Short mmCIF file of N, CA and C in Angstrom, two decimals:
data_model
loop_
_atom_site.label_atom_id
_atom_site.label_comp_id
_atom_site.label_asym_id
_atom_site.label_seq_id
_atom_site.Cartn_x
_atom_site.Cartn_y
_atom_site.Cartn_z
N UNK A 169 -42.91 8.18 15.84
CA UNK A 169 -42.40 9.50 16.17
C UNK A 169 -41.29 9.40 17.21
N UNK A 170 -41.41 8.42 18.12
CA UNK A 170 -40.37 8.26 19.14
C UNK A 170 -39.03 7.93 18.49
N UNK A 171 -39.09 7.03 17.52
CA UNK A 171 -37.86 6.64 16.81
C UNK A 171 -37.27 7.85 16.08
N UNK A 172 -38.14 8.64 15.44
CA UNK A 172 -37.68 9.83 14.74
C UNK A 172 -37.08 10.83 15.73
N UNK A 173 -37.71 10.96 16.91
CA UNK A 173 -37.20 11.88 17.93
C UNK A 173 -35.79 11.48 18.37
N UNK A 174 -35.56 10.16 18.48
CA UNK A 174 -34.23 9.67 18.85
C UNK A 174 -33.20 10.05 17.79
N UNK A 175 -33.61 9.98 16.52
CA UNK A 175 -32.70 10.30 15.43
C UNK A 175 -32.48 11.80 15.27
N UNK A 176 -33.59 12.57 15.35
CA UNK A 176 -33.48 14.01 15.15
C UNK A 176 -34.68 14.72 15.76
N UNK A 177 -34.53 15.29 16.95
CA UNK A 177 -35.65 16.00 17.60
C UNK A 177 -36.17 17.17 16.77
N UNK A 178 -35.29 17.80 15.98
CA UNK A 178 -35.73 18.91 15.12
C UNK A 178 -36.72 18.44 14.06
N UNK A 179 -36.53 17.22 13.58
CA UNK A 179 -37.45 16.68 12.57
C UNK A 179 -38.85 16.53 13.15
N UNK A 180 -38.93 16.07 14.39
CA UNK A 180 -40.24 15.92 15.04
C UNK A 180 -40.88 17.30 15.24
N UNK A 181 -40.09 18.28 15.64
CA UNK A 181 -40.62 19.63 15.82
C UNK A 181 -41.14 20.18 14.49
N UNK A 182 -40.40 19.93 13.42
CA UNK A 182 -40.82 20.39 12.09
C UNK A 182 -42.15 19.74 11.71
N UNK A 183 -42.27 18.43 11.93
CA UNK A 183 -43.51 17.72 11.60
C UNK A 183 -44.68 18.24 12.42
N UNK A 184 -44.44 18.53 13.68
CA UNK A 184 -45.52 19.02 14.54
C UNK A 184 -46.02 20.40 14.11
N UNK A 185 -45.18 21.18 13.46
CA UNK A 185 -45.58 22.51 12.98
C UNK A 185 -46.42 22.42 11.71
N UNK A 186 -46.31 21.32 10.98
CA UNK A 186 -46.98 21.17 9.69
C UNK A 186 -48.26 20.35 9.85
N UNK A 187 -49.15 20.53 8.88
CA UNK A 187 -50.33 19.68 8.79
C UNK A 187 -49.88 18.28 8.40
N UNK A 188 -50.48 17.23 8.95
CA UNK A 188 -50.08 15.86 8.58
C UNK A 188 -50.20 15.58 7.08
N UNK A 189 -51.13 16.26 6.41
CA UNK A 189 -51.30 16.04 4.96
C UNK A 189 -50.10 16.54 4.16
N UNK A 190 -49.18 17.27 4.81
CA UNK A 190 -48.00 17.77 4.11
C UNK A 190 -46.78 16.86 4.27
N UNK A 191 -46.87 15.86 5.17
CA UNK A 191 -45.66 15.07 5.38
C UNK A 191 -45.89 13.58 5.61
N UNK A 192 -47.12 13.11 5.78
CA UNK A 192 -47.32 11.68 5.98
C UNK A 192 -48.34 11.14 5.00
N UNK A 193 -48.01 10.03 4.37
CA UNK A 193 -48.84 9.46 3.31
C UNK A 193 -50.23 9.07 3.81
N UNK A 194 -50.36 8.79 5.09
CA UNK A 194 -51.66 8.41 5.64
C UNK A 194 -52.69 9.53 5.46
N UNK A 195 -52.25 10.77 5.36
CA UNK A 195 -53.15 11.92 5.23
C UNK A 195 -53.10 12.57 3.85
N UNK A 196 -52.36 12.00 2.91
CA UNK A 196 -52.27 12.59 1.57
C UNK A 196 -53.62 12.52 0.88
N UNK A 197 -53.87 13.47 0.00
CA UNK A 197 -55.07 13.46 -0.83
C UNK A 197 -54.90 12.40 -1.91
N UNK A 198 -55.99 11.76 -2.27
CA UNK A 198 -55.92 10.76 -3.33
C UNK A 198 -56.27 11.36 -4.69
N UNK A 199 -56.40 12.68 -4.78
CA UNK A 199 -56.80 13.32 -6.03
C UNK A 199 -55.68 13.40 -7.05
N UNK A 200 -54.44 13.39 -6.64
CA UNK A 200 -53.32 13.64 -7.55
C UNK A 200 -53.09 12.50 -8.52
N UNK A 201 -53.41 11.28 -8.15
CA UNK A 201 -53.17 10.09 -8.97
C UNK A 201 -51.70 9.97 -9.35
N UNK A 202 -50.84 10.18 -8.39
CA UNK A 202 -49.40 10.02 -8.58
C UNK A 202 -48.79 9.62 -7.26
N UNK A 203 -47.86 8.67 -7.31
CA UNK A 203 -47.18 8.28 -6.07
C UNK A 203 -45.81 8.94 -5.97
N UNK A 204 -45.55 9.93 -6.84
CA UNK A 204 -44.29 10.66 -6.79
C UNK A 204 -44.40 11.72 -5.70
N UNK A 205 -43.60 11.59 -4.67
CA UNK A 205 -43.68 12.52 -3.54
C UNK A 205 -42.87 13.78 -3.78
N UNK A 206 -41.81 13.68 -4.55
CA UNK A 206 -40.95 14.83 -4.83
C UNK A 206 -40.76 14.94 -6.33
N UNK A 207 -40.52 16.14 -6.81
CA UNK A 207 -40.17 16.30 -8.21
C UNK A 207 -39.25 17.50 -8.35
N UNK A 208 -38.61 17.56 -9.47
CA UNK A 208 -37.69 18.67 -9.73
C UNK A 208 -38.10 19.41 -11.00
N UNK A 209 -39.39 19.55 -11.21
CA UNK A 209 -39.91 20.19 -12.41
C UNK A 209 -39.36 21.60 -12.56
N UNK A 210 -39.34 22.37 -11.47
CA UNK A 210 -38.85 23.75 -11.54
C UNK A 210 -37.40 23.80 -11.98
N UNK A 211 -36.58 22.92 -11.40
CA UNK A 211 -35.17 22.93 -11.74
C UNK A 211 -34.95 22.56 -13.21
N UNK A 212 -35.69 21.56 -13.68
CA UNK A 212 -35.56 21.14 -15.08
C UNK A 212 -36.02 22.27 -16.00
N UNK A 213 -37.15 22.89 -15.68
CA UNK A 213 -37.67 24.01 -16.47
C UNK A 213 -36.64 25.13 -16.54
N UNK A 214 -36.10 25.53 -15.40
CA UNK A 214 -35.12 26.62 -15.38
C UNK A 214 -33.87 26.28 -16.18
N UNK A 215 -33.42 25.03 -16.10
CA UNK A 215 -32.22 24.67 -16.86
C UNK A 215 -32.49 24.67 -18.36
N UNK A 216 -33.74 24.37 -18.76
CA UNK A 216 -34.07 24.34 -20.18
C UNK A 216 -34.15 25.73 -20.79
N UNK A 217 -34.55 26.72 -20.00
CA UNK A 217 -34.70 28.08 -20.54
C UNK A 217 -33.55 28.99 -20.16
N UNK A 218 -32.50 28.43 -19.59
CA UNK A 218 -31.40 29.23 -19.06
C UNK A 218 -30.85 30.20 -20.09
N UNK A 219 -30.62 29.73 -21.32
CA UNK A 219 -30.02 30.60 -22.34
C UNK A 219 -30.99 31.68 -22.84
N UNK A 220 -32.30 31.53 -22.57
CA UNK A 220 -33.27 32.51 -23.07
C UNK A 220 -33.84 33.40 -21.96
N UNK A 221 -33.47 33.15 -20.72
CA UNK A 221 -34.06 33.90 -19.60
C UNK A 221 -33.74 35.39 -19.63
N UNK A 222 -32.56 35.73 -20.11
CA UNK A 222 -32.19 37.15 -20.12
C UNK A 222 -32.44 37.81 -21.47
N UNK A 223 -33.17 37.14 -22.35
CA UNK A 223 -33.52 37.67 -23.66
C UNK A 223 -34.86 38.39 -23.59
N UNK A 224 -35.24 39.12 -24.64
CA UNK A 224 -36.56 39.76 -24.68
C UNK A 224 -37.67 38.71 -24.54
N UNK A 225 -38.83 39.15 -24.08
CA UNK A 225 -39.92 38.24 -23.77
C UNK A 225 -40.34 37.40 -24.97
N UNK A 226 -40.36 37.99 -26.17
CA UNK A 226 -40.76 37.22 -27.35
C UNK A 226 -39.76 36.11 -27.65
N UNK A 227 -38.49 36.37 -27.44
CA UNK A 227 -37.48 35.34 -27.64
C UNK A 227 -37.68 34.22 -26.63
N UNK A 228 -37.96 34.58 -25.39
CA UNK A 228 -38.23 33.58 -24.36
C UNK A 228 -39.46 32.77 -24.71
N UNK A 229 -40.53 33.43 -25.17
CA UNK A 229 -41.74 32.72 -25.54
C UNK A 229 -41.51 31.78 -26.73
N UNK A 230 -40.73 32.23 -27.70
CA UNK A 230 -40.40 31.36 -28.83
C UNK A 230 -39.63 30.12 -28.36
N UNK A 231 -38.70 30.31 -27.44
CA UNK A 231 -37.94 29.19 -26.88
C UNK A 231 -38.88 28.22 -26.16
N UNK A 232 -39.79 28.77 -25.35
CA UNK A 232 -40.75 27.92 -24.65
C UNK A 232 -41.64 27.16 -25.63
N UNK A 233 -42.08 27.86 -26.68
CA UNK A 233 -42.92 27.22 -27.69
C UNK A 233 -42.17 26.07 -28.35
N UNK A 234 -40.91 26.30 -28.71
CA UNK A 234 -40.10 25.26 -29.33
C UNK A 234 -39.95 24.06 -28.40
N UNK A 235 -39.62 24.33 -27.13
CA UNK A 235 -39.44 23.24 -26.16
C UNK A 235 -40.73 22.45 -25.97
N UNK A 236 -41.85 23.16 -25.89
CA UNK A 236 -43.13 22.50 -25.71
C UNK A 236 -43.51 21.68 -26.94
N UNK A 237 -43.26 22.22 -28.12
CA UNK A 237 -43.55 21.48 -29.35
C UNK A 237 -42.69 20.22 -29.43
N UNK A 238 -41.41 20.34 -29.09
CA UNK A 238 -40.52 19.17 -29.13
C UNK A 238 -40.97 18.12 -28.13
N UNK A 239 -41.37 18.56 -26.94
CA UNK A 239 -41.83 17.61 -25.93
C UNK A 239 -43.12 16.92 -26.37
N UNK A 240 -44.05 17.71 -26.93
CA UNK A 240 -45.31 17.13 -27.38
C UNK A 240 -45.07 16.11 -28.49
N UNK A 241 -44.18 16.42 -29.41
CA UNK A 241 -43.87 15.48 -30.48
C UNK A 241 -43.25 14.21 -29.92
N UNK A 242 -42.27 14.35 -29.03
CA UNK A 242 -41.62 13.18 -28.44
C UNK A 242 -42.63 12.32 -27.69
N UNK A 243 -43.51 12.94 -26.92
CA UNK A 243 -44.50 12.17 -26.16
C UNK A 243 -45.55 11.55 -27.07
N UNK A 244 -45.91 12.24 -28.15
CA UNK A 244 -46.85 11.68 -29.12
C UNK A 244 -46.26 10.43 -29.76
N UNK A 245 -44.98 10.52 -30.14
CA UNK A 245 -44.31 9.36 -30.76
C UNK A 245 -44.17 8.22 -29.75
N UNK A 246 -43.86 8.55 -28.51
CA UNK A 246 -43.73 7.53 -27.47
C UNK A 246 -45.06 6.80 -27.27
N UNK A 247 -46.16 7.55 -27.28
CA UNK A 247 -47.48 6.96 -27.06
C UNK A 247 -47.86 5.99 -28.17
N UNK A 248 -47.36 6.23 -29.38
CA UNK A 248 -47.65 5.33 -30.50
C UNK A 248 -47.02 3.96 -30.29
N UNK A 249 -45.93 3.90 -29.52
CA UNK A 249 -45.18 2.66 -29.33
C UNK A 249 -45.70 1.81 -28.17
N UNK A 250 -46.59 2.34 -27.37
CA UNK A 250 -47.01 1.64 -26.16
C UNK A 250 -47.85 0.40 -26.45
N UNK A 251 -47.51 -0.66 -25.75
CA UNK A 251 -48.33 -1.86 -25.72
C UNK A 251 -48.86 -1.97 -24.30
N UNK A 252 -50.06 -2.47 -24.18
CA UNK A 252 -50.66 -2.54 -22.86
C UNK A 252 -50.51 -3.94 -22.28
N UNK A 253 -50.23 -4.02 -21.01
CA UNK A 253 -50.06 -5.31 -20.35
C UNK A 253 -50.37 -5.22 -18.87
N UNK A 254 -50.18 -6.26 -18.08
CA UNK A 254 -50.45 -6.20 -16.66
C UNK A 254 -49.60 -7.04 -15.74
N UNK A 255 -49.87 -7.89 -13.02
CA UNK A 255 -49.01 -8.52 -11.99
C UNK A 255 -49.81 -9.25 -10.89
N UNK A 256 -49.43 -10.00 -9.25
CA UNK A 256 -50.36 -10.71 -8.31
C UNK A 256 -49.95 -10.74 -6.82
N UNK A 257 -50.66 -11.23 -5.36
CA UNK A 257 -51.41 -11.88 -4.28
C UNK A 257 -50.99 -11.63 -2.84
N UNK A 258 -51.87 -11.15 -2.02
CA UNK A 258 -51.72 -10.96 -0.58
C UNK A 258 -53.11 -11.03 0.05
N UNK A 259 -53.22 -10.52 1.25
CA UNK A 259 -54.50 -10.54 1.95
C UNK A 259 -54.94 -9.12 2.25
N UNK A 260 -55.55 -8.48 1.27
CA UNK A 260 -55.96 -7.09 1.38
C UNK A 260 -57.42 -6.96 1.00
N UNK A 261 -58.08 -5.94 1.52
CA UNK A 261 -59.49 -5.70 1.19
C UNK A 261 -59.56 -4.84 -0.07
N UNK A 262 -60.20 -5.38 -1.10
CA UNK A 262 -60.32 -4.69 -2.38
C UNK A 262 -61.79 -4.41 -2.66
N UNK A 263 -62.10 -3.17 -3.02
CA UNK A 263 -63.45 -2.78 -3.40
C UNK A 263 -63.39 -2.30 -4.84
N UNK A 264 -63.81 -3.17 -5.77
CA UNK A 264 -63.70 -2.85 -7.19
C UNK A 264 -64.63 -1.69 -7.57
N UNK A 265 -65.80 -1.59 -6.96
CA UNK A 265 -66.71 -0.49 -7.29
C UNK A 265 -66.12 0.86 -6.93
N UNK A 266 -65.49 0.94 -5.76
CA UNK A 266 -64.89 2.20 -5.32
C UNK A 266 -63.48 2.38 -5.86
N UNK A 267 -62.98 1.34 -6.54
CA UNK A 267 -61.62 1.36 -7.07
C UNK A 267 -60.62 1.67 -5.96
N UNK A 268 -60.69 0.86 -4.91
CA UNK A 268 -59.84 1.07 -3.74
C UNK A 268 -59.36 -0.26 -3.18
N UNK A 269 -58.19 -0.21 -2.57
CA UNK A 269 -57.61 -1.37 -1.89
C UNK A 269 -57.10 -0.87 -0.54
N UNK A 270 -57.09 -1.74 0.45
CA UNK A 270 -56.65 -1.32 1.78
C UNK A 270 -55.16 -1.00 1.82
N UNK A 271 -54.39 -1.41 0.82
CA UNK A 271 -52.98 -1.01 0.77
C UNK A 271 -52.85 0.45 0.33
N UNK A 272 -53.91 1.02 -0.23
CA UNK A 272 -54.06 2.42 -0.64
C UNK A 272 -53.26 2.83 -1.88
N UNK A 273 -52.49 1.93 -2.44
CA UNK A 273 -51.70 2.30 -3.62
C UNK A 273 -52.63 2.64 -4.80
N UNK A 274 -53.66 1.85 -5.00
CA UNK A 274 -54.60 2.09 -6.10
C UNK A 274 -55.28 3.44 -5.92
N UNK A 275 -55.65 3.78 -4.69
CA UNK A 275 -56.31 5.05 -4.41
C UNK A 275 -55.42 6.23 -4.75
N UNK A 276 -54.12 6.12 -4.43
CA UNK A 276 -53.20 7.23 -4.66
C UNK A 276 -52.76 7.34 -6.11
N UNK A 277 -52.56 6.21 -6.77
CA UNK A 277 -52.00 6.27 -8.12
C UNK A 277 -53.03 6.21 -9.23
N UNK A 278 -54.17 5.58 -8.97
CA UNK A 278 -55.15 5.39 -10.03
C UNK A 278 -54.86 4.15 -10.85
N UNK A 279 -53.79 3.44 -10.51
CA UNK A 279 -53.42 2.20 -11.19
C UNK A 279 -53.70 1.04 -10.24
N UNK A 280 -54.46 0.03 -10.67
CA UNK A 280 -54.75 -1.07 -9.76
C UNK A 280 -53.46 -1.71 -9.23
N UNK A 281 -53.44 -1.93 -7.91
CA UNK A 281 -52.30 -2.61 -7.29
C UNK A 281 -52.42 -4.10 -7.57
N UNK A 282 -51.42 -4.87 -7.15
CA UNK A 282 -51.44 -6.31 -7.43
C UNK A 282 -52.64 -7.00 -6.76
N UNK A 283 -53.09 -6.48 -5.62
CA UNK A 283 -54.24 -7.08 -4.94
C UNK A 283 -55.51 -6.85 -5.75
N UNK A 284 -55.65 -5.64 -6.27
CA UNK A 284 -56.81 -5.31 -7.10
C UNK A 284 -56.79 -6.12 -8.39
N UNK A 285 -55.62 -6.28 -8.96
CA UNK A 285 -55.51 -7.06 -10.21
C UNK A 285 -55.95 -8.50 -9.97
N UNK A 286 -55.54 -9.07 -8.83
CA UNK A 286 -55.96 -10.43 -8.51
C UNK A 286 -57.49 -10.51 -8.41
N UNK A 287 -58.11 -9.51 -7.78
CA UNK A 287 -59.57 -9.49 -7.66
C UNK A 287 -60.23 -9.30 -9.03
N UNK A 288 -59.66 -8.45 -9.84
CA UNK A 288 -60.20 -8.20 -11.18
C UNK A 288 -60.13 -9.48 -12.01
N UNK A 289 -58.99 -10.15 -11.96
CA UNK A 289 -58.84 -11.40 -12.72
C UNK A 289 -59.77 -12.48 -12.19
N UNK A 290 -59.97 -12.51 -10.87
CA UNK A 290 -60.89 -13.50 -10.30
C UNK A 290 -62.30 -13.30 -10.84
N UNK A 291 -62.66 -12.07 -11.15
CA UNK A 291 -63.97 -11.77 -11.75
C UNK A 291 -63.96 -11.91 -13.26
N UNK A 292 -62.82 -12.29 -13.81
CA UNK A 292 -62.64 -12.44 -15.26
C UNK A 292 -62.97 -11.13 -15.99
N UNK A 293 -62.47 -10.04 -15.43
CA UNK A 293 -62.65 -8.72 -16.04
C UNK A 293 -61.31 -8.22 -16.56
N UNK A 294 -61.38 -7.17 -17.36
CA UNK A 294 -60.18 -6.59 -17.94
C UNK A 294 -59.58 -5.57 -16.98
N UNK A 295 -58.32 -5.75 -16.65
CA UNK A 295 -57.61 -4.86 -15.72
C UNK A 295 -57.64 -3.42 -16.20
N UNK A 296 -57.51 -3.22 -17.50
CA UNK A 296 -57.44 -1.87 -18.05
C UNK A 296 -58.72 -1.07 -17.82
N UNK A 297 -59.83 -1.75 -17.61
CA UNK A 297 -61.08 -1.05 -17.32
C UNK A 297 -61.04 -0.36 -15.96
N UNK A 298 -60.08 -0.73 -15.12
CA UNK A 298 -59.99 -0.19 -13.76
C UNK A 298 -58.86 0.82 -13.59
N UNK A 299 -58.15 1.11 -14.65
CA UNK A 299 -57.08 2.10 -14.59
C UNK A 299 -57.71 3.49 -14.74
N UNK A 300 -57.25 4.45 -13.96
CA UNK A 300 -57.78 5.83 -14.03
C UNK A 300 -57.57 6.37 -15.44
N UNK A 301 -58.54 7.13 -15.92
CA UNK A 301 -58.49 7.65 -17.29
C UNK A 301 -57.23 8.45 -17.58
N UNK A 302 -56.66 9.09 -16.58
CA UNK A 302 -55.47 9.92 -16.83
C UNK A 302 -54.27 9.09 -17.27
N UNK A 303 -54.30 7.77 -17.10
CA UNK A 303 -53.19 6.91 -17.52
C UNK A 303 -53.45 6.21 -18.85
N UNK A 304 -54.60 6.39 -19.41
CA UNK A 304 -54.94 5.65 -20.63
C UNK A 304 -54.28 6.29 -21.84
N UNK A 305 -53.91 5.46 -22.77
CA UNK A 305 -53.23 5.91 -23.98
C UNK A 305 -54.08 6.93 -24.72
N UNK A 306 -55.38 6.70 -24.76
CA UNK A 306 -56.27 7.64 -25.47
C UNK A 306 -56.20 9.03 -24.84
N UNK A 307 -56.18 9.10 -23.51
CA UNK A 307 -56.09 10.39 -22.82
C UNK A 307 -54.76 11.05 -23.12
N UNK A 308 -53.69 10.27 -23.04
CA UNK A 308 -52.34 10.79 -23.31
C UNK A 308 -52.26 11.34 -24.73
N UNK A 309 -52.77 10.57 -25.68
CA UNK A 309 -52.74 11.03 -27.07
C UNK A 309 -53.59 12.28 -27.26
N UNK A 310 -54.73 12.35 -26.58
CA UNK A 310 -55.60 13.51 -26.69
C UNK A 310 -54.91 14.76 -26.15
N UNK A 311 -54.14 14.60 -25.07
CA UNK A 311 -53.41 15.74 -24.50
C UNK A 311 -52.43 16.32 -25.51
N UNK A 312 -51.74 15.46 -26.25
CA UNK A 312 -50.68 15.91 -27.15
C UNK A 312 -51.10 15.99 -28.61
N UNK A 313 -52.41 15.88 -28.91
CA UNK A 313 -52.83 15.92 -30.31
C UNK A 313 -52.88 17.34 -30.88
N UNK A 314 -53.00 18.34 -30.03
CA UNK A 314 -53.10 19.71 -30.51
C UNK A 314 -51.75 20.24 -30.95
N UNK A 315 -51.79 21.26 -31.76
CA UNK A 315 -50.57 21.90 -32.24
C UNK A 315 -50.43 23.27 -31.59
N UNK A 316 -49.22 23.75 -31.55
CA UNK A 316 -48.97 25.12 -31.08
C UNK A 316 -48.68 25.95 -32.32
N UNK A 317 -49.50 26.95 -32.54
CA UNK A 317 -49.36 27.76 -33.74
C UNK A 317 -48.45 28.96 -33.49
N UNK A 318 -47.84 29.42 -34.55
CA UNK A 318 -46.96 30.58 -34.45
C UNK A 318 -47.78 31.82 -34.12
N UNK A 319 -47.12 32.78 -33.49
CA UNK A 319 -47.77 34.05 -33.20
C UNK A 319 -47.78 34.89 -34.47
N UNK A 320 -48.81 35.71 -34.62
CA UNK A 320 -48.86 36.62 -35.76
C UNK A 320 -47.72 37.64 -35.66
N UNK A 321 -47.32 38.15 -36.80
CA UNK A 321 -46.28 39.17 -36.83
C UNK A 321 -46.79 40.43 -36.14
N UNK A 322 -45.90 41.17 -35.53
CA UNK A 322 -46.26 42.37 -34.76
C UNK A 322 -47.02 43.39 -35.63
N UNK A 323 -46.72 43.45 -36.93
CA UNK A 323 -47.36 44.43 -37.81
C UNK A 323 -48.87 44.19 -37.94
N UNK A 324 -49.35 42.98 -37.74
CA UNK A 324 -50.78 42.72 -37.90
C UNK A 324 -51.51 42.56 -36.56
N UNK A 325 -50.83 42.90 -35.48
CA UNK A 325 -51.51 42.91 -34.18
C UNK A 325 -52.53 44.04 -34.17
N UNK A 326 -53.63 43.89 -33.46
CA UNK A 326 -54.59 44.99 -33.37
C UNK A 326 -53.96 46.19 -32.66
N UNK A 327 -54.26 47.37 -33.17
CA UNK A 327 -53.72 48.60 -32.58
C UNK A 327 -54.53 48.97 -31.34
N UNK A 328 -53.85 49.50 -30.35
CA UNK A 328 -54.50 49.90 -29.11
C UNK A 328 -54.42 51.41 -28.96
N UNK A 329 -55.46 52.00 -28.39
CA UNK A 329 -55.42 53.44 -28.15
C UNK A 329 -54.96 53.75 -26.72
N UNK A 330 -54.52 52.74 -26.02
CA UNK A 330 -54.04 52.93 -24.65
C UNK A 330 -52.54 53.22 -24.67
N UNK A 331 -52.07 53.84 -23.61
CA UNK A 331 -50.64 54.13 -23.49
C UNK A 331 -49.87 52.82 -23.34
N UNK A 332 -48.68 52.76 -23.93
CA UNK A 332 -47.89 51.54 -23.76
C UNK A 332 -47.47 51.39 -22.30
N UNK A 333 -47.27 50.17 -21.84
CA UNK A 333 -46.87 49.99 -20.44
C UNK A 333 -45.47 50.54 -20.21
N UNK A 334 -45.26 51.06 -19.04
CA UNK A 334 -43.94 51.58 -18.67
C UNK A 334 -43.09 50.44 -18.16
N UNK A 335 -41.78 50.57 -18.31
CA UNK A 335 -40.92 49.51 -17.77
C UNK A 335 -41.02 49.51 -16.25
N UNK A 336 -40.75 48.38 -15.62
CA UNK A 336 -40.83 48.34 -14.16
C UNK A 336 -39.78 49.24 -13.52
N UNK A 337 -40.12 49.73 -12.33
CA UNK A 337 -39.15 50.53 -11.59
C UNK A 337 -37.95 49.65 -11.27
N UNK A 338 -36.77 50.23 -11.37
CA UNK A 338 -35.59 49.43 -11.06
C UNK A 338 -35.49 49.29 -9.55
N UNK A 339 -35.24 48.07 -9.14
CA UNK A 339 -35.08 47.76 -7.73
C UNK A 339 -33.64 47.35 -7.48
N UNK A 340 -33.22 47.39 -6.26
CA UNK A 340 -31.87 46.94 -5.94
C UNK A 340 -31.81 45.45 -6.18
N UNK A 341 -30.93 45.04 -7.05
CA UNK A 341 -30.81 43.64 -7.42
C UNK A 341 -29.92 42.90 -6.43
N UNK A 342 -30.28 41.66 -6.17
CA UNK A 342 -29.45 40.83 -5.31
C UNK A 342 -28.40 40.08 -6.12
N UNK A 343 -28.49 40.19 -7.45
CA UNK A 343 -27.59 39.52 -8.39
C UNK A 343 -27.71 37.99 -8.32
N UNK A 344 -28.67 37.47 -7.58
CA UNK A 344 -28.83 36.03 -7.45
C UNK A 344 -29.46 35.46 -8.72
N UNK A 345 -28.89 34.41 -9.25
CA UNK A 345 -29.45 33.74 -10.40
C UNK A 345 -29.26 34.47 -11.71
N UNK A 346 -28.37 35.44 -11.76
CA UNK A 346 -28.13 36.19 -12.99
C UNK A 346 -26.80 35.79 -13.58
N UNK A 347 -26.72 35.96 -14.90
CA UNK A 347 -25.46 35.66 -15.59
C UNK A 347 -24.48 36.78 -15.38
#
């Protein structure tokens, strides 16, 4: 923290305002099974639906359905091509029963680190037995095995005896993010 304070005192103040679990890996939860600290999922999503955002909701939903179907197909095909394989050596404490290593990479990612792999091989066991289920090809294929079905035509939707929803009240727009 002293070194960081020398570089930028505001950064230290920002860190002190936050919970350590929000900014330092020592306090991160190990539930996520991902070592990716940042992502741009929102930006990618928004760029993919940009041309449909100002369209009627059904058009937007159809666009989302198409994008999701294309992604599922691409990932399903990618999973068919995967071959499974495995790396080595330092001085770290590895607990195969708890699936943990003192380097903590295995705990955070769910993938055995090189220290764990060395211990697994020393026991003449299969490395793949120690990989978290969320990374297994079977799990990946199971996620993408379902299909997205088309919506029924509006004419065969069940009729409702309730009043149709009113449009939202118009608010003063900031014009931000609009075409």
